[in-house]
Short mmCIF file of C-alpha atoms and ligand atoms in Angstrom, two decimals:
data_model
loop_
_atom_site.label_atom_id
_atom_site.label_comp_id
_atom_site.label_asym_id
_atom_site.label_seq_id
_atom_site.Cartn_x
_atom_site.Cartn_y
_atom_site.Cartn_z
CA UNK A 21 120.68 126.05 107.73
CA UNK A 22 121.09 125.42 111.35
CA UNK A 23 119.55 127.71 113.77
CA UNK A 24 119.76 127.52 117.63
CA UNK A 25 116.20 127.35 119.70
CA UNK A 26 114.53 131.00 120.09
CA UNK A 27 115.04 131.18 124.08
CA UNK A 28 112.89 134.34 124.47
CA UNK A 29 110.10 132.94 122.40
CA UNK A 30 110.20 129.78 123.02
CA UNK A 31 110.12 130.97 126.95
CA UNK A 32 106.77 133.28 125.74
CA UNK A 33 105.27 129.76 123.80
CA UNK A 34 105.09 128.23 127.19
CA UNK A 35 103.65 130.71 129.24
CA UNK A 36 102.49 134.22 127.17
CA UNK A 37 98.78 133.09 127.00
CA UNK A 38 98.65 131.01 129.64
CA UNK A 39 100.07 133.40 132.70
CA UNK A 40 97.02 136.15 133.79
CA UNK A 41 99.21 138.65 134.64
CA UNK A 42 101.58 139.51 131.95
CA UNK A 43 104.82 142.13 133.49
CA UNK A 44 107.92 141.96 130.87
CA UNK A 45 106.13 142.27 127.41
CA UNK A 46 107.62 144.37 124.87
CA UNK A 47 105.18 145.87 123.05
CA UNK A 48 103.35 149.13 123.83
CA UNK A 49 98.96 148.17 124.93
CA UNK A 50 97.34 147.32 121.94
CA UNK A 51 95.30 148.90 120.00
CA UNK A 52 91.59 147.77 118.58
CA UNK A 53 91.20 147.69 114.85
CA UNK A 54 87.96 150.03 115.24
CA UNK A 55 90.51 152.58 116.44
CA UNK A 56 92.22 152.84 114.04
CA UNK A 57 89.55 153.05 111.42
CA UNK A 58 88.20 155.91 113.43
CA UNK A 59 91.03 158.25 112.60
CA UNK A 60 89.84 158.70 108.90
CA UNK A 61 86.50 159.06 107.92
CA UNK A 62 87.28 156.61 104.58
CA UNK A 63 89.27 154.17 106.39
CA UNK A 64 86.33 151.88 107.34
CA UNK A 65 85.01 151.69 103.53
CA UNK A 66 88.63 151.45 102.32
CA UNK A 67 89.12 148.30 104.83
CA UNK A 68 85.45 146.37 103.56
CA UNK A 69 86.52 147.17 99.92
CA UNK A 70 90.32 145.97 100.26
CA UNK A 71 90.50 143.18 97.85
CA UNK A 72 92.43 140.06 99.37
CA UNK A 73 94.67 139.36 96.45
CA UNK A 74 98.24 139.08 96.77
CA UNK A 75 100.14 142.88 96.86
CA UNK A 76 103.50 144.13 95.83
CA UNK A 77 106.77 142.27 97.15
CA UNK A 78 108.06 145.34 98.18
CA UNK A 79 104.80 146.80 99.77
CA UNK A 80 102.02 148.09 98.65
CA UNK A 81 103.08 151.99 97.43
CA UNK A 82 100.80 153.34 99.85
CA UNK A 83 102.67 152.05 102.93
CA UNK A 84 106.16 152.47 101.56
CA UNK A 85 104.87 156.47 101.27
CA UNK A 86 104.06 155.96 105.03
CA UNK A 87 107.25 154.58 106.33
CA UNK A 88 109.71 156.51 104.34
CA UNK A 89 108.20 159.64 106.02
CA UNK A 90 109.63 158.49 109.50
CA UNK A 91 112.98 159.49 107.85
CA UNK A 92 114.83 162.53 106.83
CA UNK A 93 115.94 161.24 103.56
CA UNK A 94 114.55 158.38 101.96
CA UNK A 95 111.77 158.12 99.10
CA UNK A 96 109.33 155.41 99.51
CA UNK A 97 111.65 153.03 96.91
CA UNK A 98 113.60 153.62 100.12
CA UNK A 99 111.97 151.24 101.97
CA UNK A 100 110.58 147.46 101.52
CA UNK A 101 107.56 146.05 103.54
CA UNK A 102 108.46 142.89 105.89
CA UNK A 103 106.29 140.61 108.01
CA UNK A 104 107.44 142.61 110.94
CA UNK A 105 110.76 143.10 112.14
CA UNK A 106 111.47 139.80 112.52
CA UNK A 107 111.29 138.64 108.54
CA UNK A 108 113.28 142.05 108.27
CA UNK A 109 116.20 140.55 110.83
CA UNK A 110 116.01 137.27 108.72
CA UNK A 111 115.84 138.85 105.02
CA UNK A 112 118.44 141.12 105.77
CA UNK A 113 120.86 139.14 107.51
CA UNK A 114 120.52 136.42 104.59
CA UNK A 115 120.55 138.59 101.58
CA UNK A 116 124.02 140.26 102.97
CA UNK A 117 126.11 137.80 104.28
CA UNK A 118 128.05 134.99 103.25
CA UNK A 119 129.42 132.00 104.50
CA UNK A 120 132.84 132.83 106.32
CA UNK A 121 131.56 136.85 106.65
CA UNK A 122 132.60 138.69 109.72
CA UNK A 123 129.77 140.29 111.68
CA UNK A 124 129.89 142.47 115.13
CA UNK A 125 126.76 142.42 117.14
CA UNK A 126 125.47 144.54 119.95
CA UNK A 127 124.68 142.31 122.65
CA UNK A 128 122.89 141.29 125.22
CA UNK A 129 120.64 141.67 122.42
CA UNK A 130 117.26 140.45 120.54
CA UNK A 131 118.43 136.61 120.23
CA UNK A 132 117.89 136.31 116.37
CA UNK A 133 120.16 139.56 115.74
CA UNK A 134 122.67 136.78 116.70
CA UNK A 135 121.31 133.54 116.22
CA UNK A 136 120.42 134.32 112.62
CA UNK A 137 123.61 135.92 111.68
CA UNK A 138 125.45 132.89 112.72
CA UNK A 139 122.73 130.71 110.73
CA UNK A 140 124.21 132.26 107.64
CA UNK A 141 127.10 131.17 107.91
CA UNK A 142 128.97 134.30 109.20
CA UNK A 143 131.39 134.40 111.98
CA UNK A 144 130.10 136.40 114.34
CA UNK A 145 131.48 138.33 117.50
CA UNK A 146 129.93 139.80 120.19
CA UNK A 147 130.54 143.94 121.41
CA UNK A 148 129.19 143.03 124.85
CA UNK A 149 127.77 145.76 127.00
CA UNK A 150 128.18 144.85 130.60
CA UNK A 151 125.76 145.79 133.99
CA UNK A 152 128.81 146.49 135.68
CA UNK A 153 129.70 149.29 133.27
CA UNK A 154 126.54 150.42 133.57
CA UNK A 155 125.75 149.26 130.10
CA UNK A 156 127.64 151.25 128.57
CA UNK A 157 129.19 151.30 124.81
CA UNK A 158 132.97 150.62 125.28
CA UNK A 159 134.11 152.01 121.79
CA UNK A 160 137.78 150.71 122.68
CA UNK A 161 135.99 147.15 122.53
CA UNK A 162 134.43 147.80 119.20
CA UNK A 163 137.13 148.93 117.97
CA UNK A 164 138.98 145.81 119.02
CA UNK A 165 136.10 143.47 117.57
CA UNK A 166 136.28 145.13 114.30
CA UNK A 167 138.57 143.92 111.29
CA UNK A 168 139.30 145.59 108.28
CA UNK A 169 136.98 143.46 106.27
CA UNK A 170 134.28 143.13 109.07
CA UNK A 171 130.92 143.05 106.44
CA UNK A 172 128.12 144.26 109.09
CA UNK A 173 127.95 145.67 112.16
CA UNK A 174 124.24 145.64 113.65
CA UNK A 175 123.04 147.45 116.79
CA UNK A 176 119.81 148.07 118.36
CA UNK A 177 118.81 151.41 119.50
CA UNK A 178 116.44 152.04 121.78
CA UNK A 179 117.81 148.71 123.19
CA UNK A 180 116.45 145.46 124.20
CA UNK A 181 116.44 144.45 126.89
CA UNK A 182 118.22 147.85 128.49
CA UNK A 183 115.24 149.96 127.61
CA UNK A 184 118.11 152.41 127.04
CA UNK A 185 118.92 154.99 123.84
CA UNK A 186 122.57 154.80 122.71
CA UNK A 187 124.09 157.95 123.33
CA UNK A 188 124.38 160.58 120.00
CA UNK A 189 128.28 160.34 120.06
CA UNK A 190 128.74 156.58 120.24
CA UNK A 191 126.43 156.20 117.00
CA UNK A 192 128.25 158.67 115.41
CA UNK A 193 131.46 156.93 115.73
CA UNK A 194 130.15 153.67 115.05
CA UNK A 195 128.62 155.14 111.72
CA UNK A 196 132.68 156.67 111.31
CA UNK A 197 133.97 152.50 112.05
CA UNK A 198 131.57 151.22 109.74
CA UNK A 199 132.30 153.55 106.62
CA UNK A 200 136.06 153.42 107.25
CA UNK A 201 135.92 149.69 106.63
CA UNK A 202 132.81 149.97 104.15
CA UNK A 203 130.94 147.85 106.03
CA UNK A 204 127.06 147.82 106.15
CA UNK A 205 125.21 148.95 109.66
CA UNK A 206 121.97 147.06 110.37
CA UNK A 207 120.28 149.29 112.79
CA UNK A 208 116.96 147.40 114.48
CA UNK A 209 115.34 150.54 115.43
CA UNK A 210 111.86 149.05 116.66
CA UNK A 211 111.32 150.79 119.45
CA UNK A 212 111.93 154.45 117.88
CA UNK A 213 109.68 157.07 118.75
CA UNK A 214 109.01 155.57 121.93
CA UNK A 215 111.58 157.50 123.67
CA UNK A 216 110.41 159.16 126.92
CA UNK A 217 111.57 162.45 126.65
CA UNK A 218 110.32 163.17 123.01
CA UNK A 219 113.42 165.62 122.29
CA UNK A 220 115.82 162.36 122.62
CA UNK A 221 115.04 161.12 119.22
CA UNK A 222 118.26 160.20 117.99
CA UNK A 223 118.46 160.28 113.82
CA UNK A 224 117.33 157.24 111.87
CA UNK A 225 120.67 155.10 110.93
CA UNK A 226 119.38 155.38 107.35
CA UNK A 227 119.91 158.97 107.44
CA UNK A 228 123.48 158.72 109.04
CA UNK A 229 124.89 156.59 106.47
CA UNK A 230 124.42 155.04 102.49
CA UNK A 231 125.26 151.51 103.90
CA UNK A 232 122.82 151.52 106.75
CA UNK A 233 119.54 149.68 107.18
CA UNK A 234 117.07 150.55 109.52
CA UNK A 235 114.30 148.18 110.78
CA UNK A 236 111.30 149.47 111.83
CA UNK A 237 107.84 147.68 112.97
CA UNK A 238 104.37 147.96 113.61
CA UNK A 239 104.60 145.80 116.68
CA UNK A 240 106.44 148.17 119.68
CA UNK A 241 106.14 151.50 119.47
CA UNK A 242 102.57 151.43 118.29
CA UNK A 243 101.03 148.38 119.90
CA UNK A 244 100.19 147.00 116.48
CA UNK A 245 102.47 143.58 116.91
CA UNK A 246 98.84 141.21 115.35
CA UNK A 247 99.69 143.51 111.99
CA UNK A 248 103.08 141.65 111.59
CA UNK A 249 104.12 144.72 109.66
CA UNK A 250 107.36 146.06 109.67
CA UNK A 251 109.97 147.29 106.88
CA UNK A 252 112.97 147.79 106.50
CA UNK A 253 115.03 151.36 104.94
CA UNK A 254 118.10 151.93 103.21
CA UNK A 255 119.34 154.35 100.52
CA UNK A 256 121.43 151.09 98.94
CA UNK A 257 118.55 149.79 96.30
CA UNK A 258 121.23 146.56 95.23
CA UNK A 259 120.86 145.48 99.47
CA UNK A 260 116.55 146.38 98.88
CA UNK A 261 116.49 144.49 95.98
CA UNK A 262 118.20 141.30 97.64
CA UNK A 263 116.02 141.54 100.01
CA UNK A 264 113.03 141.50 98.19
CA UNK A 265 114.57 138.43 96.18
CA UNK A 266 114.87 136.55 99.75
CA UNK A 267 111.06 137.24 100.52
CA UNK A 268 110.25 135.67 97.14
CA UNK A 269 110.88 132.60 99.49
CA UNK A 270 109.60 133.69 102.75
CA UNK A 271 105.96 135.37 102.51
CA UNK A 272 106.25 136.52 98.62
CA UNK A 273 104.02 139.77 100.19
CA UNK A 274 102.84 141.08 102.99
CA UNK A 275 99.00 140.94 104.17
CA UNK A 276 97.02 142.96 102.12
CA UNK A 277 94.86 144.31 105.18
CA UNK A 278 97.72 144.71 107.56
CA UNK A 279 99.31 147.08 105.07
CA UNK A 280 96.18 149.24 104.77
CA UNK A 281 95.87 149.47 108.08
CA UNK A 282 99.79 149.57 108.90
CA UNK A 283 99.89 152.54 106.35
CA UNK A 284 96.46 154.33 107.81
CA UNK A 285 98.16 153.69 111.63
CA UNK A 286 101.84 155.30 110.37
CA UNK A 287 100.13 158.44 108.65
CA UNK A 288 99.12 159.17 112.31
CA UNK A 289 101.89 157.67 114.56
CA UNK A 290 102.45 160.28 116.44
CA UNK A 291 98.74 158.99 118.39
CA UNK A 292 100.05 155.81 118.67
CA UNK A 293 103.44 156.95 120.00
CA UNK A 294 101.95 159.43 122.18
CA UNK A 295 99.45 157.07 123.59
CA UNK A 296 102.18 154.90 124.77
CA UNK A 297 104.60 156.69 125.97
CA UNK A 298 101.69 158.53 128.71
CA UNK A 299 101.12 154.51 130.12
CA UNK A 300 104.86 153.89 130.03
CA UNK A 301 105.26 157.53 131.80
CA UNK A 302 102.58 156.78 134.36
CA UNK A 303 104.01 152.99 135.02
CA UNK A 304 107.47 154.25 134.98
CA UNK A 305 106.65 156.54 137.99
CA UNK A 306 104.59 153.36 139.98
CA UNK A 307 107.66 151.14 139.87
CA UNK A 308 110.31 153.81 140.74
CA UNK A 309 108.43 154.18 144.15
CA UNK A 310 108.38 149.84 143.85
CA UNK A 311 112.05 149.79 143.12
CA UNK A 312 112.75 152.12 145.81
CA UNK A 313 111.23 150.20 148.42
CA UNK A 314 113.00 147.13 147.10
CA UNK A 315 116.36 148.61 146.46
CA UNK A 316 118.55 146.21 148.60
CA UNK A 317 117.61 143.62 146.66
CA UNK A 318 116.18 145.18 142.85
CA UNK A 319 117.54 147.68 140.90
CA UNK A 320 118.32 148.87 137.61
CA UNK A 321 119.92 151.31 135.10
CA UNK A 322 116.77 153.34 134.50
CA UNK A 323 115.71 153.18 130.79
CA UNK A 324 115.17 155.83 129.21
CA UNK A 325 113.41 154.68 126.09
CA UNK A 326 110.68 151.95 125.17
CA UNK A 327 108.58 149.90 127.11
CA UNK A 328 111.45 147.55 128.98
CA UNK A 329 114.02 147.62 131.38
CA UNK A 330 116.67 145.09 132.62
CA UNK A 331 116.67 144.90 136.34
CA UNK A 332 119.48 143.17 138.57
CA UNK A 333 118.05 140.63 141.42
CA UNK A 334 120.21 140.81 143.83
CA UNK A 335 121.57 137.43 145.77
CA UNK A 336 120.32 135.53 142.61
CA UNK A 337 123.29 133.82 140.33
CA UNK A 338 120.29 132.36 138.06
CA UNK A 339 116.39 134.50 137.78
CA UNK A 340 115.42 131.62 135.80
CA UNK A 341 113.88 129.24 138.96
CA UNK A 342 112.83 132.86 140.40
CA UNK A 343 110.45 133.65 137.64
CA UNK A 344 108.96 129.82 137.23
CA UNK A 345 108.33 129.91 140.94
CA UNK A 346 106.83 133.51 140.74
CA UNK A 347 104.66 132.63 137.28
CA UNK A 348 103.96 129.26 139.45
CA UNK A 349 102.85 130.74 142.38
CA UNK A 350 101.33 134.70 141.60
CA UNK A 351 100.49 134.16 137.89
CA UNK A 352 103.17 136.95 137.32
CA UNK A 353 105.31 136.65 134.02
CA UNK A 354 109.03 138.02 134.27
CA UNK A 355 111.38 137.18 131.38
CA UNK A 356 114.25 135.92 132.97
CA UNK A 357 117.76 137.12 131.87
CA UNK A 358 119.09 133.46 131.43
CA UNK A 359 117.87 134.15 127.96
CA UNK A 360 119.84 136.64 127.03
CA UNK A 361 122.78 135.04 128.58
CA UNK A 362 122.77 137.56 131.89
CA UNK A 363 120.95 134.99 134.32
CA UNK A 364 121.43 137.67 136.96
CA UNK A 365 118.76 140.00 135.22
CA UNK A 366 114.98 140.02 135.04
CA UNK A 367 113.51 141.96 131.87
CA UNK A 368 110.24 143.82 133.12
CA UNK A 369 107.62 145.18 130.85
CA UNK A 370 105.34 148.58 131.43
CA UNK A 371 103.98 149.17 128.16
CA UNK A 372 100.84 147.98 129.42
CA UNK A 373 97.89 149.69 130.91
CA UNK A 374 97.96 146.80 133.99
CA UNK A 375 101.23 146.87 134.67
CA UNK A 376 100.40 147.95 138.02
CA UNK A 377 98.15 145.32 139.16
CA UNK A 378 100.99 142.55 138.06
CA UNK A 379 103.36 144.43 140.19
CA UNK A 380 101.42 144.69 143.21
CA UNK A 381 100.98 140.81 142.88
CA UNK A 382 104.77 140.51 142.35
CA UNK A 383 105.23 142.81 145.58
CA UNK A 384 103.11 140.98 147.52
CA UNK A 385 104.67 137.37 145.96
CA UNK A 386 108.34 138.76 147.11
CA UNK A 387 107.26 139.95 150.79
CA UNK A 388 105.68 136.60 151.24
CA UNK A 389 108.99 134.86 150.43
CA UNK A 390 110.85 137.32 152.44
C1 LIG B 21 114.93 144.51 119.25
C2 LIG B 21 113.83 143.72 118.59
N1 LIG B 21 113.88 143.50 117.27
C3 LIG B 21 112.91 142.83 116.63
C4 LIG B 21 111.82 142.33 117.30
C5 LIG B 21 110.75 141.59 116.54
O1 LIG B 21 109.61 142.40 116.43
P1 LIG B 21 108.38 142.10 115.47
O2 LIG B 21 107.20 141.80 116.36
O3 LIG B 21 108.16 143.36 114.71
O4 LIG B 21 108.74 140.95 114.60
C6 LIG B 21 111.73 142.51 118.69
C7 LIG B 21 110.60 141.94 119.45
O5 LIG B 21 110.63 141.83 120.66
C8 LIG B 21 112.75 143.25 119.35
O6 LIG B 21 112.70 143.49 120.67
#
């Protein structure tokens, strides 16, 4: 198998745990494990007794009964467990592709919705969503990328690094593309829930479509990302099974605590969810003032979903000097677009409860340079 370099992570390996002040992250503030056992009055007995033996490939019945209920109309055979979404982007692609397949993916995207496509041998093209267009889905283009045997399709909704929900109509007619050609749609759906305005919630690609898988995690919406937890859901058992037959070589099973407490955290997501999305509220109003007093030289298409936005730096043809000199000099970590192959771009994080304080020392970084 060959497989390009990680660019996002490998950017995060250098610098995540090393930079104090931490403003493009992508998961929600986490959340302590004595939190979570406080929200039922067994859970702390049920975590001390949990026997560290290996569990079911699939998941452990409990937590497939937890993540099936995020969905209109799956059982829990409906889903298999993952070690987070990222095993789920690996099984998946791996267990439905072939050598020589054709795949169309959403991008800028999540590097290894790419990267691993290509590693299995498909041919893939991109449906590119530009800045100038505002980001938005040009159908026409789609259209254009698709062929009549195109195998999978994947998108990502709500959308890294856009921090923005696809619009109800486009999915629709994506889900119409994909079943006139029978082709499977892998919809990465990590950062569900975490839209802003609650009554945005766009349906679960599972529930649009038989040939549809949807990946879910632990790690976003939630700010559980140590459980490396995640699953994926489809109604196709032959694409679940395949999957399960890939993890036979990955992790065999996920971690028997992380699925008690994955499956304890899911039963009340709506905490979780709700938790987060009052910091990303609050941050959200902090840097609109920010951006507004920087708007000749930073903007953005506001997201409107998740814990990340994309933001243009204007005068810059390349962020990626930009955000070594600002980690350099403030201790302030940007991801710089450069990895998603739009060097223009910054990605900026406010899932996190101290957003604010790494954004006053970016402020005060940029008016020192100006
Ligand atoms: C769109 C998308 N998919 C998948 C992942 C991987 O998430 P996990 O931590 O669950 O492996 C990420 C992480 O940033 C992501 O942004």
């Amino acid at each position: 198998m060959k497989i390009s370099p990680f660019r996002i992570e490998q950017y995060y390996a250098v610098h995540e745990f090393t930079a104090p002040h931490m403003l493009s992250s992508s998961d929600a503030e986490s959340v302590a494990v004595a939190d979570l056992l406080a929200l039922e009055p067994d859970a702390a007995e049920r975590l001390f007794a949990q026997r560290l033996g290996y569990t079911e490939s699939a998941g452990s019945p409990e937590l497939r009964e937890a993540a099936s209920a995020l969905y209109g109309t799956t059982n829990p055979g409906d889903v298999v467990v993952v070690a987070a979404a990222e095993e789920g982007i690996f099984a998946a692609y791996h267990a439905l592709l072939q050598p020589g397949d054709h795949v169309v993916v959403e991008t800028p995207c999540y590097e290894s919705a790419f990267e691993v496509a290509r590693s299995a041998g498909a041919e893939v093209t991109r449906w590119h969503r530009s800045a100038a267009a505002g980001w938005a889905h040009d159908l026409d283009a789609l259209e254009a990328a698709l062929r009549p045997d195109t195998r999978l399709v994947y998108i990502n909704t709500p959308h890294n690094p856009t921090g923005l929900l696809m619009p109800r109509a486009v999915l629709d007619r994506i889900v119409e593309l994909c079943a006139a050609r029978g082709a499977w749609l892998f919809c990465d759906e990590v950062y569900r829930e975490l839209e802003h305005d609650p009554d945005d919630l766009l349906p679960a690609a599972v529930d649009l479509y038989d040939r549809a898988l949807s990946l879910g995690s632990m790690s976003k919406t939630y700010g559980l990302p140590g459980l490396r937890l995640g699953w994926l859901a489809s109604r196709d058992r032959t694409a679940l099974a395949r999957i399960v037959e890939l993890k036979h070589y990955t992790t065999i099973c996920s971690s028997a605590p992380s699925e008690l407490l994955s499956a304890l955290a899911l039963r009340h997501r709506g905490v979780f969810a709700g938790r987060s999305r009052e910091i990303v509220l609050a941050n959200l109003v902090v840097l609109d003032a920010f951006l507004e007093r920087h708007a000749e030289r930073l903007s953005w298409v506001r997201p409107n979903a998740s814990t990340i936005g994309f933001v243009r730096v204007a005068g810059l043809e390349d962020t990626a000097t930009f955000c070594e000199q600002l980690v350099a000099d403030a201790g302030v970590l940007l991801l710089p677009g450069t990895v998603y192959d739009e060097p223009t771009h910054v990605r900026l994080g406010f899932g996190r409860a101290s957003m604010p304080e790494a954004l006053g020392l970016f402020e005060a970084w940029i008016e020192t340079r100006s």
